[in-house]
Amino acid sequence: MSFNVKSSNTTAPPRSSQYVGPYLLQKTLGKGQTGLVKLGVHYLTGEKVAIKIVNREALSESVLMKVEREIAIMKLIEHPHVLRLYDVYESRKYLYLILE
């Protein structure tokens, strides 16, 4: 499954492994079966988000397919009691889910 990585016309954030797109990675909020959740802060607006970091290499093919299904479903759902998926970034090794 392929995900679009959005780019913006605003000034780019500093290049660092501490950034995912325009979000500065901060403290760890939690750990789960499929990955780690970190606090992210938008470098221009200061908006805070949760960033779920999924290590593709650590997951079996079936679990990775479940994560990809989760992403597809989350993109369709807009409800006040369900976390909103703002964006998805990907690298060869990781998926980054930008969450409300």
Coordinates of C-alpha atoms in Angstrom, one line a residue:
M1 CA 0.0 0.0 0.0
S2 CA 1.3 3.4 -0.8
F3 CA 0.6 6.7 1.0
N4 CA 0.9 10.2 -0.3
V5 CA 3.4 12.3 1.5
K6 CA 2.1 15.9 1.6
S7 CA 4.4 18.7 0.9
S8 CA 3.7 22.3 1.7
N9 CA 4.8 25.6 0.1
T10 CA 5.9 27.1 3.5
T11 CA 9.4 27.3 4.8
A12 CA 10.8 23.8 5.4
P13 CA 11.6 22.7 8.9
P14 CA 15.2 22.1 9.9
R15 CA 16.5 18.8 8.6
S16 CA 16.9 16.4 11.5
S17 CA 16.0 12.9 12.5
Q18 CA 14.0 14.7 15.2
Y19 CA 11.4 15.9 12.7
V20 CA 8.6 14.0 10.8
G21 CA 7.5 16.4 8.1
P22 CA 6.9 19.7 9.9
Y23 CA 6.6 18.1 13.4
L24 CA 9.3 18.1 16.0
L25 CA 9.3 14.8 17.9
Q26 CA 9.2 15.2 21.6
K27 CA 8.4 12.9 24.6
T28 CA 7.1 9.4 24.3
L29 CA 3.4 9.2 25.1
G30 CA 3.0 5.4 24.9
K31 CA 4.0 2.1 23.4
G32 CA 1.8 -0.5 21.7
Q33 CA 1.9 -3.7 19.8
T34 CA 2.6 -2.0 16.5
G35 CA 4.8 0.9 17.6
L36 CA 5.6 3.9 19.6
V37 CA 3.5 7.1 20.1
K38 CA 5.3 10.4 20.5
L39 CA 4.2 14.0 21.0
G40 CA 4.8 16.1 17.9
V41 CA 4.8 19.9 17.7
H42 CA 4.4 21.7 14.4
Y43 CA 7.5 23.9 14.0
L44 CA 5.5 26.9 12.7
T45 CA 2.1 26.8 14.4
G46 CA 2.9 25.0 17.7
E47 CA 0.0 22.6 17.1
K48 CA 0.4 19.5 19.2
V49 CA -0.3 16.0 17.7
A50 CA 0.3 12.4 18.5
I51 CA 2.7 10.6 16.1
K52 CA 2.4 6.9 15.9
I53 CA 5.7 5.4 14.7
V54 CA 5.4 2.0 13.1
N55 CA 8.6 0.0 12.4
R56 CA 7.7 -1.9 9.2
E57 CA 10.7 -4.2 9.6
A58 CA 9.6 -5.4 13.1
L59 CA 6.1 -6.5 11.9
S60 CA 5.0 -9.6 10.1
E61 CA 3.3 -9.1 6.7
S62 CA -0.1 -9.9 8.3
V63 CA 0.3 -7.3 11.0
L64 CA 1.5 -4.7 8.5
M65 CA -1.6 -5.4 6.4
K66 CA -3.7 -4.7 9.5
V67 CA -1.9 -1.4 10.1
E68 CA -2.5 -0.4 6.5
R69 CA -6.2 -1.3 6.9
E70 CA -6.4 0.8 10.0
I71 CA -5.0 3.7 8.1
A72 CA -7.5 3.3 5.2
I73 CA -10.4 3.2 7.7
M74 CA -9.1 6.1 9.7
K75 CA -9.0 8.3 6.6
L76 CA -12.7 7.7 6.1
I77 CA -13.9 8.3 9.6
E78 CA -14.8 11.8 10.9
H79 CA -16.4 11.5 14.3
P80 CA -15.9 13.6 17.5
H81 CA -15.2 10.5 19.6
V82 CA -12.6 8.9 17.2
L83 CA -9.0 10.2 16.8
R84 CA -8.6 12.0 13.5
L85 CA -5.8 10.9 11.2
Y86 CA -4.3 14.2 9.8
D87 CA -1.6 12.7 7.6
V88 CA 0.7 9.8 6.9
Y89 CA 4.5 10.0 6.2
E90 CA 6.6 7.0 5.3
S91 CA 10.2 6.0 4.9
R92 CA 11.6 2.7 3.9
K93 CA 11.7 1.6 7.5
Y94 CA 8.9 3.5 9.2
L95 CA 5.3 4.6 8.9
Y96 CA 4.4 7.8 10.7
L97 CA 0.7 8.4 11.5
I98 CA -0.1 12.0 12.4
L99 CA -3.0 11.9 14.8
E100 CA -5.3 14.4 16.6

